[in-house]
Rosetta silent file (secondary structure, phi, psi, omega in degrees, C-alpha in Angstrom):
SEQUENCE: XXXXXXXXXXXXXXXXXXXXXXXXXXXXXXXXXXXXXXXXXXXXXXXXXXXXXXXXXXXXXXXXXXXXXXXXXXXXXXXXXXXXXXXXXXXXXXXXXXXXXXXXXXXXXXXXXXXXXXXXXXXXXXXXXXXXXXXXXXXXXXXXXXXXXXXXXXXXXXXXXXXXXXXXXXXXXXXXXXXXXXXXXXXXXXXXXXXXXXXX
SCORE:     score description
SCORE:     0.000 S_00000001
   1 L     0.000  129.303 -176.396  -58.061  -65.450  -70.333 S_00000001
   2 L   -82.216  148.518  178.600  -61.782  -66.180  -70.454 S_00000001
   3 L   -86.560  150.211  175.121  -63.424  -67.782  -73.467 S_00000001
   4 L   -95.987  140.186  178.472  -66.327  -66.160  -75.294 S_00000001
   5 L  -114.655  140.541  177.898  -69.438  -68.216  -75.837 S_00000001
   6 L  -116.009  135.010 -179.326  -71.932  -67.662  -78.639 S_00000001
   7 L  -133.047  159.142  173.033  -75.555  -68.720  -78.398 S_00000001
   8 L  -127.769  132.767  174.557  -78.711  -68.507  -80.478 S_00000001
   9 L  -110.508  121.767 -178.475  -82.205  -68.349  -78.996 S_00000001
  10 L   -75.727  154.469 -179.289  -84.926  -69.417  -81.399 S_00000001
  11 H   -54.104  -42.745 -178.406  -88.170  -67.460  -81.735 S_00000001
  12 H   -64.261  -29.881  177.302  -90.208  -70.342  -80.351 S_00000001
  13 H   -74.968  -36.118  176.380  -87.979  -70.381  -77.251 S_00000001
  14 H   -59.430  -42.345  178.289  -88.346  -66.605  -76.783 S_00000001
  15 H   -60.006  -41.684  179.944  -92.129  -67.165  -76.759 S_00000001
  16 H   -66.131  -48.523 -179.005  -91.730  -69.874  -74.085 S_00000001
  17 H   -62.032  -36.272 -179.426  -89.394  -67.766  -71.915 S_00000001
  18 L   -84.148   -1.342 -178.840  -91.727  -64.753  -72.232 S_00000001
  19 L    54.068   42.143  176.539  -94.736  -66.947  -71.450 S_00000001
  20 L  -115.206  148.686  178.447  -96.532  -65.678  -74.540 S_00000001
  21 L  -112.667  137.105  173.488  -98.540  -67.772  -76.949 S_00000001
  22 L  -109.541  154.473 -179.824  -98.720  -67.108  -80.655 S_00000001
  23 L   -69.230  147.379  172.563 -101.507  -68.283  -82.898 S_00000001
  24 L  -104.330  119.733 -176.769 -100.955  -71.348  -85.050 S_00000001
  25 L  -102.178  144.682  174.489 -102.303  -70.697  -88.540 S_00000001
  26 L   -58.462  154.287 -177.174 -103.199  -73.345  -91.124 S_00000001
  27 L   -50.225  134.903  177.881 -100.632  -73.809  -93.897 S_00000001
  28 L    76.106  -20.097 -173.873 -100.342  -70.841  -96.347 S_00000001
  29 H   -66.928  -41.312 -179.324 -102.935  -68.704  -94.516 S_00000001
  30 H   -63.671  -40.339  177.939 -100.399  -66.568  -92.646 S_00000001
  31 H   -61.636  -42.456 -179.529  -98.467  -65.937  -95.891 S_00000001
  32 H   -66.748  -41.202  178.932 -101.662  -64.876  -97.664 S_00000001
  33 H   -65.075  -41.231  178.571 -102.717  -62.558  -94.812 S_00000001
  34 H   -61.779  -42.177  178.963  -99.222  -61.060  -94.756 S_00000001
  35 H   -63.610  -44.779  178.083  -99.385  -60.537  -98.532 S_00000001
  36 H   -61.478  -40.606 -179.763 -102.823  -58.931  -98.243 S_00000001
  37 H   -64.508  -36.994  177.703 -101.489  -56.687  -95.470 S_00000001
  38 H   -58.687  -39.962  178.248  -98.586  -55.517  -97.646 S_00000001
  39 H   -76.017  -40.709 -175.421 -101.128  -54.261 -100.177 S_00000001
  40 H   -80.045  -22.422 -176.882 -103.663  -52.981  -97.628 S_00000001
  41 L    54.837   43.852 -176.271 -101.041  -51.410  -95.327 S_00000001
  42 L   -73.744  -23.952 -178.012 -103.261  -52.349  -92.408 S_00000001
  43 L  -109.442   24.096  174.369 -100.518  -52.421  -89.772 S_00000001
  44 L   -65.901  152.781  179.399  -98.838  -49.134  -90.698 S_00000001
  45 H   -52.069  -33.024 -179.467  -98.078  -46.831  -87.718 S_00000001
  46 H   -63.428  -25.248 -178.965 -100.904  -44.504  -88.809 S_00000001
  47 H   -94.568  -49.044 -172.004 -103.344  -47.376  -88.140 S_00000001
  48 H  -112.608   -0.549 -178.337 -101.846  -49.301  -85.191 S_00000001
  49 L    92.134  166.345 -178.608  -99.205  -46.922  -83.803 S_00000001
  50 L   -93.700  103.736 -173.953  -95.401  -47.063  -83.856 S_00000001
  51 H   -59.142  -37.453 -177.992  -94.476  -50.204  -81.904 S_00000001
  52 H   -64.883  -19.065  175.352  -90.821  -49.182  -81.434 S_00000001
  53 H   -98.733  -37.977 -175.742  -92.089  -46.133  -79.512 S_00000001
  54 H   -68.907  -42.725 -175.744  -95.165  -47.642  -77.853 S_00000001
  55 H   -65.705  -44.291  174.215  -93.548  -50.678  -76.252 S_00000001
  56 H   -59.745  -34.625  177.604  -90.811  -48.670  -74.438 S_00000001
  57 H   -64.029  -42.521  176.425  -93.586  -46.296  -73.295 S_00000001
  58 H   -60.955  -41.931 -177.818  -95.497  -49.301  -71.906 S_00000001
  59 H   -64.288  -26.964  178.645  -92.352  -50.543  -70.124 S_00000001
  60 L   -90.769    0.498 -172.974  -92.052  -47.156  -68.356 S_00000001
  61 L   -72.288  -13.952 -177.433  -95.766  -47.119  -67.425 S_00000001
  62 L    91.542   -9.450  177.161  -95.215  -48.698  -64.006 S_00000001
  63 L   -76.575  153.219  174.634  -97.355  -51.714  -64.903 S_00000001
  64 L   -63.564  138.514 -176.398  -95.915  -55.190  -64.404 S_00000001
  65 L   -81.906   91.542  174.332  -94.356  -56.334  -67.686 S_00000001
  66 L  -132.263  161.197 -179.462  -96.635  -59.179  -68.769 S_00000001
  67 H   -66.549  -32.907  178.465  -98.260  -59.917  -72.080 S_00000001
  68 H   -65.086  -43.011  179.752 -101.708  -59.434  -70.488 S_00000001
  69 H   -68.848  -36.787  175.748 -100.749  -55.963  -69.241 S_00000001
  70 H   -60.257  -44.888  179.199  -99.227  -55.045  -72.612 S_00000001
  71 H   -60.754  -47.178 -179.348 -102.528  -56.057  -74.275 S_00000001
  72 H   -61.909  -48.958 -178.529 -104.549  -54.043  -71.731 S_00000001
  73 H   -60.719  -45.700 -177.509 -102.276  -50.962  -71.998 S_00000001
  74 H   -64.788  -47.553 -175.271 -102.239  -51.050  -75.812 S_00000001
  75 H   -69.692  -23.771  173.431 -105.987  -51.501  -76.294 S_00000001
  76 H   -70.643  -36.284 -178.572 -106.723  -48.620  -73.917 S_00000001
  77 H   -77.610  -38.540 -178.790 -104.466  -46.402  -76.015 S_00000001
  78 L  -126.860   71.723 -173.886 -105.670  -47.721  -79.420 S_00000001
  79 L   -64.024  -27.033 -176.294 -109.170  -49.127  -78.820 S_00000001
  80 L  -102.489    0.714 -170.735 -110.121  -49.325  -82.538 S_00000001
  81 H   -61.428  -44.419 -177.484 -106.777  -50.414  -84.009 S_00000001
  82 H   -62.231  -42.431 -179.499 -107.493  -54.149  -84.308 S_00000001
  83 H   -68.458  -42.342  179.607 -110.807  -53.542  -86.089 S_00000001
  84 H   -61.982  -46.711 -179.827 -109.396  -50.864  -88.406 S_00000001
  85 H   -63.934  -43.211 -179.360 -106.427  -53.032  -89.388 S_00000001
  86 H   -61.375  -43.749 -179.960 -108.636  -56.106  -89.775 S_00000001
  87 H   -59.837  -44.922 -179.612 -111.096  -54.270  -92.054 S_00000001
  88 H   -62.444  -47.853 -175.469 -108.296  -53.073  -94.327 S_00000001
  89 H   -70.176  -40.896 -177.624 -106.610  -56.484  -94.534 S_00000001
  90 H   -64.410  -36.581  176.798 -109.825  -58.497  -94.857 S_00000001
  91 H   -60.632  -38.688  179.578 -110.948  -56.369  -97.810 S_00000001
  92 H   -72.305  -34.347  175.195 -107.641  -57.223  -99.491 S_00000001
  93 H   -60.418  -41.179  177.817 -108.084  -60.930  -98.631 S_00000001
  94 H   -60.930  -40.516  177.268 -111.431  -60.757 -100.456 S_00000001
  95 H   -61.574  -41.629  177.925 -109.611  -59.301 -103.480 S_00000001
  96 H   -64.205  -43.076 -179.505 -107.139  -62.219 -103.367 S_00000001
  97 H   -59.322  -38.977  178.758 -109.996  -64.694 -103.018 S_00000001
  98 H   -72.183  -31.484 -176.321 -111.605  -63.221 -106.160 S_00000001
  99 H   -80.067  -33.865 -173.498 -108.315  -63.223 -108.070 S_00000001
 100 H   -57.263  -42.776  178.649 -107.140  -66.773 -107.274 S_00000001
 101 L   -62.381  -21.283 -179.879 -109.770  -68.556 -109.451 S_00000001
 102 L   -76.601  -16.180 -174.046 -108.583  -66.464 -112.431 S_00000001
 103 L   -87.524  113.107  174.120 -105.049  -67.880 -112.178 S_00000001
 104 L  -114.514  179.213 -176.466 -104.498  -70.882 -114.416 S_00000001
 105 H   -60.111  -39.144 -179.476 -101.271  -72.550 -115.561 S_00000001
 106 H   -62.003  -41.452  178.912 -101.108  -70.402 -118.702 S_00000001
 107 H   -64.701  -40.512  178.196 -101.292  -67.193 -116.640 S_00000001
 108 H   -62.324  -41.863  178.469  -98.492  -68.430 -114.362 S_00000001
 109 H   -62.521  -43.390  177.742  -96.381  -69.200 -117.441 S_00000001
 110 H   -61.679  -38.556  179.338  -97.059  -65.697 -118.831 S_00000001
 111 H   -63.501  -45.970 -179.793  -96.090  -64.219 -115.436 S_00000001
 112 H   -62.193  -45.890 -179.559  -92.797  -66.141 -115.390 S_00000001
 113 H   -63.281  -41.694  178.250  -92.002  -65.128 -118.985 S_00000001
 114 H   -61.151  -42.844  179.680  -92.883  -61.486 -118.258 S_00000001
 115 H   -65.013  -50.923 -173.341  -90.593  -61.516 -115.200 S_00000001
 116 H   -71.951  -40.318 -176.020  -87.645  -63.250 -116.857 S_00000001
 117 H   -93.193  -65.631 -172.079  -87.820  -61.537 -120.264 S_00000001
 118 H   -67.164  -51.043 -176.316  -89.673  -58.211 -120.083 S_00000001
 119 H   -64.706  -39.121  178.103  -88.933  -57.085 -116.524 S_00000001
 120 H   -64.446  -46.892 -178.477  -85.262  -58.073 -116.833 S_00000001
 121 H   -60.473  -49.566 -177.542  -84.901  -56.341 -120.212 S_00000001
 122 H   -71.747  -26.150  178.640  -86.642  -53.159 -119.062 S_00000001
 123 H   -79.040  -34.564 -175.143  -84.865  -53.202 -115.721 S_00000001
 124 H   -99.893  -24.926 -178.080  -81.372  -53.706 -117.069 S_00000001
 125 L  -110.351   91.566 -174.406  -81.554  -52.027 -120.480 S_00000001
 126 L  -107.585  -11.451 -175.248  -82.541  -48.442 -119.816 S_00000001
 127 H   -56.110  -48.004 -175.752  -80.404  -46.498 -122.340 S_00000001
 128 H   -63.519  -42.796 -179.644  -82.934  -46.684 -125.158 S_00000001
 129 H   -61.972  -41.950 -178.355  -85.869  -45.668 -122.911 S_00000001
 130 H   -67.107  -45.073 -179.499  -83.905  -42.696 -121.541 S_00000001
 131 H   -65.817  -39.517  177.567  -82.736  -41.473 -124.972 S_00000001
 132 H   -62.051  -46.453  179.530  -86.260  -41.867 -126.418 S_00000001
 133 H   -58.166  -47.783 -177.736  -87.731  -39.908 -123.498 S_00000001
 134 H   -65.420  -39.905  178.006  -85.177  -37.105 -123.867 S_00000001
 135 H   -62.800  -41.891  177.715  -85.677  -36.897 -127.643 S_00000001
 136 H   -61.309  -45.023  179.703  -89.463  -36.594 -127.132 S_00000001
 137 H   -58.879  -37.564 -174.845  -88.925  -33.828 -124.550 S_00000001
 138 H   -95.387    0.271  178.440  -86.687  -31.930 -126.970 S_00000001
 139 L    63.152   39.778 -178.792  -88.781  -32.560 -130.067 S_00000001
 140 L  -138.487 -176.729 -179.471  -85.927  -34.216 -131.920 S_00000001
 141 L   -97.938  164.180  174.098  -84.703  -37.648 -132.980 S_00000001
 142 E  -132.632  162.001  168.752  -82.382  -40.042 -131.175 S_00000001
 143 E  -150.117  149.462  176.335  -80.207  -42.927 -132.242 S_00000001
 144 E   -76.631  155.796 -177.335  -78.198  -45.543 -130.382 S_00000001
 145 L   -71.150  151.980  171.433  -74.422  -45.479 -130.739 S_00000001
 146 L   -77.590  164.039  176.857  -72.497  -47.571 -133.239 S_00000001
 147 H   -55.228  -37.324  179.301  -69.955  -50.078 -131.824 S_00000001
 148 H   -65.325  -41.215  178.954  -67.149  -47.600 -132.692 S_00000001
 149 H   -68.233  -39.082  178.155  -68.934  -44.796 -130.813 S_00000001
 150 H   -59.967  -36.275 -177.013  -69.638  -47.125 -127.871 S_00000001
 151 L   -65.652  -18.019  176.863  -65.917  -47.897 -127.616 S_00000001
 152 L  -109.056   16.742  171.608  -65.255  -44.234 -126.777 S_00000001
 153 L    95.427    9.477  178.766  -68.054  -43.967 -124.205 S_00000001
 154 L   -95.612  131.238  176.258  -71.047  -42.810 -126.268 S_00000001
 155 L   -98.388  -23.432  179.457  -74.335  -44.646 -125.700 S_00000001
 156 E   174.213  175.189 -179.375  -76.400  -42.632 -128.154 S_00000001
 157 E  -119.841  141.757  167.380  -77.325  -39.273 -129.636 S_00000001
 158 E  -117.702  112.262 -168.616  -80.259  -36.968 -128.994 S_00000001
 159 L    63.836 -129.169  179.625  -80.262  -34.681 -132.005 S_00000001
 160 L   -97.209    3.291 -173.118  -76.541  -34.013 -132.625 S_00000001
 161 E   -93.518  123.068  176.860  -75.514  -34.314 -128.969 S_00000001
 162 E   -79.684  137.715  179.959  -73.629  -37.461 -127.890 S_00000001
 163 E  -126.951  147.323  168.624  -74.615  -38.870 -124.484 S_00000001
 164 E  -112.019  127.401 -176.195  -73.229  -41.442 -122.103 S_00000001
 165 E  -107.145  118.612 -175.051  -75.944  -43.040 -119.955 S_00000001
 166 E  -137.389  152.695  172.703  -74.771  -44.302 -116.562 S_00000001
 167 E   -65.764  152.955 -176.002  -76.271  -45.216 -113.167 S_00000001
 168 H   -61.195  -22.749  178.151  -75.856  -42.442 -110.583 S_00000001
 169 H   -64.048  -19.678 -179.777  -73.385  -44.646 -108.681 S_00000001
 170 H   -64.005  -26.547 -179.199  -70.998  -44.017 -111.589 S_00000001
 171 H   -57.332  -36.686 -176.624  -70.453  -40.462 -110.296 S_00000001
 172 H   -75.452  -11.467 -178.790  -68.393  -41.802 -107.418 S_00000001
 173 H   -90.741   -1.321 -178.718  -66.116  -43.682 -109.826 S_00000001
 174 L    93.308  167.566 -175.969  -64.768  -40.536 -111.494 S_00000001
 175 L   -71.967  166.144  174.610  -65.285  -39.118 -114.958 S_00000001
 176 L   -62.066  139.591 -179.179  -64.981  -41.003 -118.222 S_00000001
 177 L   -79.119  -16.353 -178.590  -61.373  -41.429 -119.226 S_00000001
 178 L   -66.804  149.947 -177.855  -62.220  -40.861 -122.900 S_00000001
 179 L   -92.837   -4.943 -178.109  -61.350  -37.456 -124.282 S_00000001
 180 L   -65.864  146.713 -179.434  -64.387  -37.266 -126.574 S_00000001
 181 L   -78.892  100.467 -177.630  -66.838  -34.464 -125.824 S_00000001
 182 L  -130.628  138.241  177.182  -69.812  -36.390 -124.404 S_00000001
 183 E   -87.992  150.665 -177.458  -72.647  -35.235 -122.154 S_00000001
 184 E  -102.651  141.922  167.862  -73.648  -37.385 -119.196 S_00000001
 185 E  -122.412  120.653  177.064  -77.067  -38.725 -118.260 S_00000001
 186 E  -106.705  139.665  178.520  -77.225  -40.264 -114.794 S_00000001
 187 E  -127.807  150.676  175.249  -80.168  -42.376 -113.722 S_00000001
 188 E  -125.920  129.365  176.782  -81.462  -43.713 -110.417 S_00000001
 189 E   -80.474  134.200  176.077  -83.938  -46.573 -110.271 S_00000001
 190 E  -120.527  175.515  179.189  -86.907  -45.928 -108.010 S_00000001
 191 L   -59.672  -32.303 -174.287  -89.882  -48.080 -107.044 S_00000001
 192 L  -101.380   -3.478 -179.083  -91.924  -46.374 -109.768 S_00000001
 193 E   157.166 -127.908 -176.894  -89.358  -46.020 -112.577 S_00000001
 194 E  -131.480  140.783  167.243  -86.271  -43.905 -113.205 S_00000001
 195 E  -105.469  129.661 -179.556  -85.055  -40.508 -112.061 S_00000001
 196 E  -120.792  147.095  178.657  -82.671  -39.007 -114.623 S_00000001
 197 E  -123.622  117.650 -174.076  -80.207  -36.162 -114.408 S_00000001
 198 E  -108.446  128.767  177.322  -79.126  -34.754 -117.790 S_00000001
 199 L   -80.975  128.110  178.553  -75.954  -32.729 -118.280 S_00000001
 200 L  -100.372    0.000    0.000  -76.535  -29.704 -120.534 S_00000001
């Protein structure tokens, strides 16, 4: 019976085997450019093309597979891509350059406190925000549940209606075992906030 062997090839070795050279950037600069690019979206497919489709197309082109030929093939297909991407990212780098002098120790401390306290609280404690929102929509009042009401699955009331507020993943766990008549509100966190589904 033959043995199986496991190996790892490091990125720097792949570059050597492929006879390609990558740029060496001064410390922190690559991270900053990458950060600027995330905001500028300079290397999105709409700007530079879809690499997962383009590279296989290049490999079928009949050209010898070398990094020089890949560069030639790509730039013929997307002659303005490097400049377009660079313009978008460089504009964002300028924004970072303008923002960095504004950051002092106090601002960093405020950022940390905002992340640990406010973002955590607002990210993990959504019942009150959801009930307040629903009460505003319905032109009525809301209140959070008492400990006794919580023990039977009620998170709060909008008007006279008791609600249980749960993440949408709760749907797959089955209904509440409590026999109390409670309406469900399911929420899904999105990049921009919450999507809620209210049982009527």
